[in-house]
Every structure is written in C-alpha cells, then in structure tokens.
Amino acid sequence: MESPALPAPEEIALLEPFERLGLERIAVVSTAEQARLAADALLQEPVWGFDTESRPTFTAGEASDGPHVVQLATLEAAFVFQLHDPRCRAITGELLSQPGIVKAGFGLHDDKRRITHKLGVEPLDVLDLDTVFRRLGYRRQMGIKAAIAVLFERRYLKSKRAATSNWSHRQLTASQLLYAANDAWAALRVYHALGLPDELSSRA
C-alpha cells in the first residue's frame, strides 16, 4: 500500500498562513504563584499541547542543560513555564507527571529525556504525534509544518531566529513567546483535528 503523499515545501509555501495565538492569550509562568494559577487552568482539560525549548549549544561536545522553557497549551491559552525558580520548576514537574492527561506534541523523545534529567520526573501520558501519522501510513517523519499543511491546508510559520535564540534568558522576547506558545498550541490543534480514537492515541 502506497503511503500518503506529503506536500512539497514549495507547495506549502503557497498556502495561506495558519492562525496563531496572540500575546494576549500567552501567559509567562516564572513564579510559584503563577505556576499554581496555570496549573488550575490546565488541570481542567484532558489534553495539552506540549513542547520544550533549550538554549542552543555551539561547542562540540557541549551538553545542553535544558530544557529552559516548557510550554503547555489548551485550546484557549498557552502557558510558557520558565524553570529558574525551584518552586515553579517543581510545579512544572508535577504537571508533566500528572497521569490521565495527554501531553501531545512532535519530536518529544529528547524532550522527555531532558525533563527527566533536569526535573527528576518521568513525564506521563506523552503522545508523540509523529507516531500517530506513521500508523496512518505516512512513512516520512511528520513535523508540525507538514501536519498543519496536511490537516488544515495552511502554512505554519516558524521563526528560525527564535528557534536558535537563548531560551535561558529570564526576560523572553515577544518573538520567543509567540514561537514557544504556538508550537504547543498548534500540536494540540493537530491532535483534535486527527479525531483520535482511544486505541490510536495510545501513549508513545
């Protein structure tokens, strides 16, 4: 059976842009109080969009000490957790190890490993959406850009400059916040667009 075709990059470039969360729907979470408020909102939902960001390394052999940012999103808002404060970090770990709530994203193997190393918790019920697309017959790795193009016929905008920026800064820029939040939010949109039955959304 032939695998479904993915749109070529030049085809994606012609699509209309995918909608984005604006800054008014993005919450920066850097203190214990902010983390508790974010947790109250997140725990009302059965599925979260999930991603992390780490300060890039540029020296051969240099190990990353990330993640520096953890993003969790509902359909209404995204929460960008900064991990400088130990109490905020602890609540972030509690959320990620919360059973029964799906944390959906793309390319999460390294994210899970880094979280375990940095936060000392094992993220539970994590679903890498790439595995779902493989079960649907897509043989090539499916990232967020291709998934948005396939499911929504839209072009997902990602800033290369933001991707390689310093995520360990205490004061994140508007560009960083938009990049981080929308990666998690778009993953959640993909999850819902797939209409996953229980047996297909088995944890990765």
Tab-separated table of C-alpha atoms in Angstrom:
chain	number	residue	atom	x	y	z
A	1	MET	CA	0.000	0.000	0.000
A	2	GLU	CA	1.420	3.343	-1.059
A	3	SER	CA	1.976	5.831	1.752
A	4	PRO	CA	0.039	9.122	1.645
A	5	ALA	CA	1.918	11.907	-0.084
A	6	LEU	CA	3.227	14.885	1.836
A	7	PRO	CA	3.069	18.335	0.254
A	8	ALA	CA	6.388	19.590	-1.054
A	9	PRO	CA	7.988	22.624	0.640
A	10	GLU	CA	7.281	24.767	-2.407
A	11	GLU	CA	3.615	23.754	-2.226
A	12	ILE	CA	3.412	24.585	1.484
A	13	ALA	CA	4.966	27.983	0.777
A	14	LEU	CA	1.951	28.884	-1.359
A	15	LEU	CA	-0.614	28.143	1.351
A	16	GLU	CA	-2.296	30.770	3.489
A	17	PRO	CA	-0.753	31.158	6.963
A	18	PHE	CA	-2.124	29.110	9.839
A	19	GLU	CA	-3.734	31.157	12.614
A	20	ARG	CA	-1.659	31.845	15.722
A	21	LEU	CA	-2.205	32.584	19.364
A	22	GLY	CA	-1.544	36.235	20.106
A	23	LEU	CA	0.387	37.530	23.091
A	24	GLU	CA	-2.890	38.281	24.884
A	25	ARG	CA	-3.506	34.513	25.122
A	26	ILE	CA	0.024	33.593	26.223
A	27	ALA	CA	0.944	33.539	29.909
A	28	VAL	CA	4.550	33.661	31.085
A	29	VAL	CA	4.944	31.455	34.152
A	30	SER	CA	8.069	32.105	36.224
A	31	THR	CA	6.955	32.084	39.881
A	32	ALA	CA	5.258	29.549	42.131
A	33	GLU	CA	2.079	31.670	42.294
A	34	GLN	CA	1.907	31.957	38.514
A	35	ALA	CA	2.563	28.214	38.210
A	36	ARG	CA	-0.286	27.369	40.581
A	37	LEU	CA	-2.684	29.588	38.609
A	38	ALA	CA	-1.555	27.965	35.354
A	39	ALA	CA	-1.988	24.503	36.877
A	40	ASP	CA	-5.551	25.348	37.928
A	41	ALA	CA	-6.410	26.199	34.309
A	42	LEU	CA	-4.549	23.279	32.760
A	43	LEU	CA	-5.992	20.631	35.059
A	44	GLN	CA	-9.479	21.417	33.755
A	45	GLU	CA	-8.506	19.932	30.372
A	46	PRO	CA	-7.927	16.276	29.327
A	47	VAL	CA	-5.294	17.024	26.649
A	48	TRP	CA	-2.479	19.574	26.485
A	49	GLY	CA	-0.236	20.667	23.671
A	50	PHE	CA	3.344	20.126	24.835
A	51	ASP	CA	6.830	21.226	23.815
A	52	THR	CA	10.078	22.468	25.340
A	53	GLU	CA	12.865	24.859	24.374
A	54	SER	CA	16.541	24.758	25.329
A	55	ARG	CA	19.383	27.201	24.933
A	56	PRO	CA	21.336	26.011	21.878
A	57	THR	CA	24.863	24.685	22.227
A	58	PHE	CA	27.529	25.745	19.755
A	59	THR	CA	30.648	23.948	21.023
A	60	ALA	CA	31.432	20.371	20.051
A	61	GLY	CA	30.840	18.051	22.970
A	62	GLU	CA	28.955	20.670	24.993
A	63	ALA	CA	25.960	19.130	26.755
A	64	SER	CA	22.691	21.017	26.913
A	65	ASP	CA	21.460	21.928	30.383
A	66	GLY	CA	17.910	22.368	29.095
A	67	PRO	CA	15.088	22.487	28.917
A	68	HIS	CA	14.881	26.095	29.940
A	69	VAL	CA	11.263	26.535	28.902
A	70	VAL	CA	8.296	24.159	28.989
A	71	GLN	CA	5.176	25.029	27.003
A	72	LEU	CA	1.741	23.606	27.805
A	73	ALA	CA	-1.346	24.712	25.896
A	74	THR	CA	-5.100	24.384	25.959
A	75	LEU	CA	-7.263	25.485	23.052
A	76	GLU	CA	-7.857	28.779	24.838
A	77	ALA	CA	-4.356	29.727	26.012
A	78	ALA	CA	-0.724	28.707	26.238
A	79	PHE	CA	1.498	28.749	29.308
A	80	VAL	CA	5.249	29.265	28.925
A	81	PHE	CA	6.955	27.940	32.050
A	82	GLN	CA	10.437	29.287	32.814
A	83	LEU	CA	12.440	26.995	35.038
A	84	HIS	CA	14.697	29.354	37.012
A	85	ASP	CA	12.621	29.333	40.209
A	86	PRO	CA	12.832	25.956	42.025
A	87	ARG	CA	9.201	26.130	43.167
A	88	CYS	CA	7.980	26.906	39.657
A	89	ARG	CA	10.181	24.080	38.388
A	90	ALA	CA	8.651	21.673	40.913
A	91	ILE	CA	5.078	22.518	39.888
A	92	THR	CA	6.033	22.111	36.234
A	93	GLY	CA	7.353	18.644	37.039
A	94	GLU	CA	4.146	17.771	38.872
A	95	LEU	CA	2.091	18.773	35.849
A	96	LEU	CA	4.199	16.744	33.437
A	97	SER	CA	3.976	13.664	35.663
A	98	GLN	CA	0.202	14.062	36.069
A	99	PRO	CA	-1.432	10.781	34.962
A	100	GLY	CA	-4.529	10.672	32.809
A	101	ILE	CA	-3.836	13.868	30.868
A	102	VAL	CA	-2.420	13.518	27.353
A	103	LYS	CA	0.570	15.743	26.570
A	104	ALA	CA	0.698	15.870	22.755
A	105	GLY	CA	3.496	17.221	20.611
A	106	PHE	CA	6.082	16.442	17.941
A	107	GLY	CA	9.598	15.000	18.293
A	108	LEU	CA	9.317	14.548	22.048
A	109	HIS	CA	11.939	11.852	22.680
A	110	ASP	CA	14.694	14.310	23.603
A	111	ASP	CA	12.230	16.496	25.493
A	112	LYS	CA	11.235	13.592	27.744
A	113	ARG	CA	14.863	12.622	28.372
A	114	ARG	CA	15.912	16.177	29.241
A	115	ILE	CA	12.932	16.690	31.538
A	116	THR	CA	13.725	13.533	33.451
A	117	HIS	CA	17.333	14.671	33.839
A	118	LYS	CA	16.519	18.260	34.845
A	119	LEU	CA	13.271	17.953	36.779
A	120	GLY	CA	13.722	14.461	38.179
A	121	VAL	CA	10.302	13.292	36.975
A	122	GLU	CA	9.085	10.936	34.278
A	123	PRO	CA	6.566	12.695	32.017
A	124	LEU	CA	3.432	10.544	31.827
A	125	ASP	CA	0.906	10.027	29.034
A	126	VAL	CA	3.078	11.763	26.450
A	127	LEU	CA	1.930	11.300	22.861
A	128	ASP	CA	4.352	11.993	20.024
A	129	LEU	CA	2.042	12.853	17.149
A	130	ASP	CA	4.596	11.652	14.618
A	131	THR	CA	3.855	8.093	15.762
A	132	VAL	CA	0.163	8.642	15.005
A	133	PHE	CA	0.935	9.748	11.467
A	134	ARG	CA	3.126	6.679	10.987
A	135	ARG	CA	0.181	4.498	11.996
A	136	LEU	CA	-1.875	6.331	9.395
A	137	GLY	CA	0.625	5.301	6.722
A	138	TYR	CA	2.964	8.290	6.496
A	139	ARG	CA	6.487	6.927	6.229
A	140	ARG	CA	8.432	10.159	6.446
A	141	GLN	CA	8.804	11.946	9.757
A	142	MET	CA	5.924	14.330	10.228
A	143	GLY	CA	6.751	17.645	11.856
A	144	ILE	CA	4.388	20.400	12.796
A	145	LYS	CA	4.725	22.206	9.433
A	146	ALA	CA	3.774	19.160	7.371
A	147	ALA	CA	0.985	18.196	9.765
A	148	ILE	CA	-0.609	21.642	9.554
A	149	ALA	CA	-0.352	21.565	5.764
A	150	VAL	CA	-1.953	18.110	5.536
A	151	LEU	CA	-4.771	18.649	8.030
A	152	PHE	CA	-5.568	22.346	7.602
A	153	GLU	CA	-4.086	23.187	4.177
A	154	ARG	CA	-2.296	26.061	5.835
A	155	ARG	CA	1.336	27.153	6.213
A	156	TYR	CA	2.718	27.028	9.742
A	157	LEU	CA	5.072	29.949	10.422
A	158	LYS	CA	8.241	29.248	12.407
A	159	SER	CA	10.993	31.761	13.102
A	160	LYS	CA	14.475	30.285	12.670
A	161	ARG	CA	15.879	33.205	14.628
A	162	ALA	CA	13.626	32.439	17.603
A	163	ALA	CA	14.369	28.716	17.387
A	164	THR	CA	18.092	29.288	17.893
A	165	SER	CA	17.772	32.101	20.421
A	166	ASN	CA	18.852	31.984	24.068
A	167	TRP	CA	15.967	30.361	25.921
A	168	SER	CA	17.747	30.630	29.275
A	169	HIS	CA	17.207	34.412	29.445
A	170	ARG	CA	14.914	35.456	32.267
A	171	GLN	CA	13.236	38.026	30.017
A	172	LEU	CA	11.946	36.300	26.902
A	173	THR	CA	11.161	38.398	23.843
A	174	ALA	CA	7.747	38.636	22.216
A	175	SER	CA	9.123	36.628	19.291
A	176	GLN	CA	10.254	33.851	21.624
A	177	LEU	CA	6.907	33.743	23.413
A	178	LEU	CA	4.980	33.531	20.153
A	179	TYR	CA	7.282	30.801	18.864
A	180	ALA	CA	7.161	28.685	22.019
A	181	ALA	CA	3.469	29.039	22.746
A	182	ASN	CA	2.315	28.362	19.221
A	183	ASP	CA	4.383	25.205	18.864
A	184	ALA	CA	2.445	23.698	21.779
A	185	TRP	CA	-0.905	25.171	20.725
A	186	ALA	CA	-0.578	24.023	17.109
A	187	ALA	CA	0.263	20.500	18.283
A	188	LEU	CA	-2.980	20.482	20.266
A	189	ARG	CA	-4.891	21.683	17.196
A	190	VAL	CA	-3.392	18.785	15.248
A	191	TYR	CA	-4.393	16.325	17.989
A	192	HIS	CA	-8.020	17.451	17.832
A	193	ALA	CA	-8.067	17.603	14.025
A	194	LEU	CA	-6.980	13.968	13.886
A	195	GLY	CA	-10.044	12.988	15.936
A	196	LEU	CA	-8.027	10.274	17.627
A	197	PRO	CA	-9.928	7.231	18.893
A	198	ASP	CA	-8.675	5.786	22.169
A	199	GLU	CA	-6.797	2.898	20.587
A	200	LEU	CA	-4.954	5.194	18.160
A	201	SER	CA	-3.912	7.662	20.834
A	202	SER	CA	-2.098	5.058	22.917
A	203	ARG	CA	0.830	6.698	24.622
A	204	ALA	CA	4.175	6.974	22.860
